[in-house]
């Protein structure tokens, strides 16, 4: 699901159109070095948790009005699967 929903803009380890996802959980929003975040996401000052990521993916514009991510995941089951994958796959590299 990550490949179909996210990989066009994101990767685990490198910034692209969107920021890298490695170390996502527990990180404050808009904190990946070298990525140009919107003022809206910087101002959101949210720590990425399962709950905050669920709200973000469901409706990015509601989460941070003025943000730049043009994709949402409206289906709750798809979000749950994606969040579970991200939690496992984005753990800090060892």
Coordinates of N, CA and C in Angstrom, one line a residue:
X1 N 0.8 -1.2 0.0 CA 0.0 0.0 0.0 C 0.9 1.3 0.0
X2 N 2.0 1.2 0.7 CA 2.9 2.4 0.7 C 3.3 2.7 -0.7
X3 N 3.7 1.7 -1.5 CA 4.2 2.0 -2.8 C 3.1 2.7 -3.6
X4 N 1.8 2.3 -3.5 CA 0.8 2.9 -4.3 C 0.3 4.2 -3.8
X5 N 0.4 4.4 -2.5 CA -0.2 5.6 -1.9 C 0.9 6.7 -1.6
X6 N 2.1 6.3 -1.3 CA 3.1 7.3 -0.8 C 4.4 7.4 -1.6
X7 N 4.8 6.4 -2.2 CA 6.2 6.3 -2.8 C 6.4 7.2 -3.9
X8 N 5.3 7.8 -4.6 CA 5.6 8.7 -5.6 C 6.2 10.0 -5.1
X9 N 6.0 10.3 -3.8 CA 6.5 11.5 -3.3 C 7.4 11.3 -2.1
X10 N 7.3 10.2 -1.4 CA 8.1 9.9 -0.2 C 9.0 8.7 -0.4
X11 N 10.0 8.6 0.4 CA 10.8 7.3 0.6 C 11.1 7.2 2.1
X12 N 11.6 6.1 2.5 CA 11.9 5.9 3.9 C 13.1 6.8 4.3
X13 N 14.1 6.9 3.4 CA 15.4 7.5 3.8 C 15.8 8.8 3.1
X14 N 15.1 9.2 2.0 CA 15.5 10.4 1.3 C 14.3 11.3 1.0
X15 N 14.6 12.6 1.1 CA 13.6 13.6 0.8 C 13.3 13.5 -0.7
X16 N 12.1 13.8 -1.1 CA 11.7 13.9 -2.5 C 10.7 15.0 -2.6
X17 N 9.6 14.8 -3.2 CA 8.5 15.8 -3.3 C 8.0 16.0 -1.8
X18 N 8.0 14.9 -1.1 CA 7.7 14.9 0.4 C 8.9 14.5 1.2
X19 N 8.8 14.7 2.5 CA 10.0 14.4 3.3 C 10.2 12.9 3.5
X20 N 11.4 12.5 3.9 CA 11.7 11.1 4.2 C 10.9 10.7 5.5
X21 N 10.5 9.4 5.5 CA 9.7 8.9 6.6 C 10.5 8.2 7.7
X22 N 11.8 7.9 7.5 CA 12.5 7.2 8.6 C 12.5 8.0 9.9
X23 N 12.2 7.3 11.0 CA 12.1 8.0 12.3 C 10.8 8.8 12.5
X24 N 9.8 8.6 11.7 CA 8.6 9.4 11.7 C 7.9 9.4 13.1
X25 N 7.7 8.3 13.7 CA 6.9 8.2 15.0 C 7.7 8.8 16.1
X26 N 7.1 9.7 16.9 CA 7.7 10.4 18.0 C 8.4 11.7 17.6
X27 N 8.5 12.0 16.3 CA 9.2 13.2 15.8 C 8.1 14.3 15.7
X28 N 8.6 15.5 16.0 CA 7.7 16.7 15.8 C 7.5 17.0 14.3
X29 N 6.3 17.4 13.9 CA 6.0 17.6 12.5 C 7.0 18.7 12.0
X30 N 7.2 18.6 10.7 CA 8.1 19.5 9.9 C 9.5 19.6 10.5
X31 N 10.1 18.5 10.8 CA 11.5 18.5 11.3 C 12.5 17.7 10.6
X32 N 12.2 17.2 9.4 CA 13.2 16.5 8.6 C 14.2 17.5 8.0
X33 N 15.5 17.4 8.3 CA 16.4 18.3 7.8 C 16.4 18.4 6.3
X34 N 16.6 19.6 5.7 CA 16.7 19.7 4.3 C 15.4 19.7 3.5
X35 N 14.2 19.6 4.2 CA 13.0 19.6 3.5 C 12.3 20.9 3.7
X36 N 11.7 21.5 2.7 CA 11.0 22.8 2.7 C 9.6 22.7 3.1
X37 N 9.2 22.7 4.3 CA 7.9 22.5 4.8 C 7.0 23.8 4.6
X38 N 5.7 23.6 4.5 CA 4.8 24.7 4.5 C 4.8 25.4 5.9
X39 N 4.5 26.7 5.9 CA 4.3 27.4 7.2 C 3.3 26.7 8.0
X40 N 2.2 26.2 7.3 CA 1.1 25.6 8.1 C 1.5 24.3 8.8
X41 N 2.3 23.5 8.2 CA 2.8 22.3 8.9 C 3.8 22.6 10.0
X42 N 4.6 23.6 9.8 CA 5.6 24.0 10.8 C 4.8 24.5 12.0
X43 N 3.7 25.3 11.8 CA 2.9 25.8 12.8 C 2.1 24.8 13.6
X44 N 1.8 23.7 12.9 CA 1.0 22.6 13.6 C 1.6 22.1 14.8
X45 N 2.9 21.9 14.8 CA 3.7 21.5 16.0 C 3.1 20.2 16.6
X46 N 2.9 19.2 15.8 CA 2.3 18.0 16.3 C 3.4 16.9 16.4
X47 N 3.4 16.1 17.4 CA 4.2 14.9 17.4 C 3.5 13.8 16.7
X48 N 4.3 13.1 15.8 CA 3.7 12.1 15.0 C 3.5 10.8 15.8
X49 N 2.3 10.5 16.0 CA 1.8 9.3 16.7 C 0.9 8.6 15.8
X50 N 0.4 7.4 16.2 CA -0.6 6.7 15.4 C -1.9 7.6 15.2
X51 N -2.3 8.2 16.3 CA -3.5 9.1 16.3 C -3.3 10.3 15.4
X52 N -2.2 11.0 15.6 CA -2.0 12.2 14.8 C -1.8 11.9 13.3
X53 N -1.1 10.8 13.0 CA -0.9 10.4 11.7 C -2.3 10.0 11.0
X54 N -3.1 9.4 11.8 CA -4.4 9.0 11.3 C -5.2 10.3 11.0
X55 N -5.2 11.3 11.8 CA -5.9 12.6 11.5 C -5.3 13.2 10.3
X56 N -4.0 13.2 10.2 CA -3.3 13.8 9.0 C -3.7 13.2 7.7
X57 N -3.6 11.8 7.7 CA -3.9 11.1 6.5 C -5.4 11.2 6.1
X58 N -6.2 11.3 7.1 CA -7.7 11.4 6.8 C -8.0 12.7 6.1
X59 N -7.4 13.8 6.6 CA -7.7 15.1 6.0 C -6.6 16.1 6.3
X60 N -5.5 16.0 5.5 CA -4.4 16.9 5.7 C -4.7 18.4 5.9
X61 N -5.7 18.8 5.1 CA -6.1 20.3 5.2 C -6.8 20.6 6.5
X62 N -7.5 19.7 7.0 CA -8.2 20.0 8.3 C -7.1 19.9 9.4
X63 N -6.1 19.0 9.3 CA -5.1 18.9 10.3 C -4.2 20.1 10.3
X64 N -3.8 20.7 9.1 CA -2.9 21.8 9.1 C -3.4 22.7 7.9
X65 N -4.4 23.6 8.1 CA -4.9 24.4 7.0 C -3.8 25.2 6.3
X66 N -3.7 25.0 4.9 CA -2.7 25.6 4.2 C -1.5 24.8 3.9
X67 N -1.5 23.5 4.3 CA -0.4 22.6 4.0 C -0.4 22.3 2.5
X68 N 0.6 21.5 2.1 CA 0.8 21.3 0.7 C 0.6 19.9 0.2
X69 N 0.3 18.9 1.1 CA 0.1 17.5 0.6 C -1.2 17.4 0.0
X70 N -1.3 17.0 -1.3 CA -2.5 17.0 -2.0 C -3.2 15.6 -2.0
X71 N -2.8 14.7 -1.1 CA -3.3 13.4 -1.0 C -3.9 13.1 0.3
X72 N -5.0 12.4 0.4 CA -5.6 12.0 1.7 C -5.9 10.5 1.5
X73 N -6.1 9.8 2.6 CA -6.5 8.4 2.7 C -7.9 8.4 3.4
X74 N -9.0 8.5 2.7 CA -10.3 8.6 3.4 C -10.8 7.3 4.0
X75 N -10.3 6.2 3.6 CA -10.8 4.9 4.1 C -10.0 4.6 5.4
X76 N -10.8 4.4 6.5 CA -10.2 4.2 7.8 C -9.3 2.9 7.9
X77 N -9.8 1.8 7.2 CA -9.0 0.6 7.2 C -7.7 0.7 6.4
X78 N -7.8 1.4 5.3 CA -6.5 1.7 4.6 C -5.5 2.5 5.4
X79 N -6.1 3.5 6.1 CA -5.2 4.3 7.0 C -4.6 3.4 8.1
X80 N -5.4 2.5 8.7 CA -4.8 1.6 9.7 C -3.7 0.8 9.2
X81 N -3.9 0.2 8.0 CA -2.9 -0.7 7.4 C -1.6 0.1 7.1
X82 N -1.8 1.3 6.5 CA -0.7 2.2 6.2 C 0.1 2.6 7.4
X83 N -0.6 3.0 8.5 CA 0.0 3.4 9.7 C 0.8 2.2 10.3
X84 N 0.2 1.0 10.3 CA 0.9 -0.1 10.9 C 2.2 -0.4 10.1
X85 N 2.1 -0.3 8.7 CA 3.3 -0.5 7.9 C 4.4 0.6 8.3
X86 N 3.9 1.9 8.3 CA 4.9 2.9 8.6 C 5.5 2.8 10.0
X87 N 4.8 2.4 10.9 CA 5.3 2.2 12.3 C 6.5 1.2 12.3
X88 N 6.3 0.1 11.5 CA 7.3 -0.9 11.4 C 8.5 -0.5 10.5
X89 N 8.1 0.1 9.4 CA 9.2 0.3 8.4 C 10.0 1.6 8.6
X90 N 9.5 2.5 9.4 CA 10.2 3.8 9.7 C 10.9 3.8 11.0
X91 N 11.0 2.7 11.6 CA 11.8 2.7 12.9 C 13.2 3.2 12.5
X92 N 13.8 3.9 13.4 CA 15.2 4.4 13.1 C 16.1 3.2 12.7
X93 N 16.9 3.5 11.7 CA 17.9 2.5 11.1 C 18.8 2.1 12.3
X94 N 19.2 0.9 12.3 CA 20.1 0.4 13.3 C 21.5 0.2 12.7

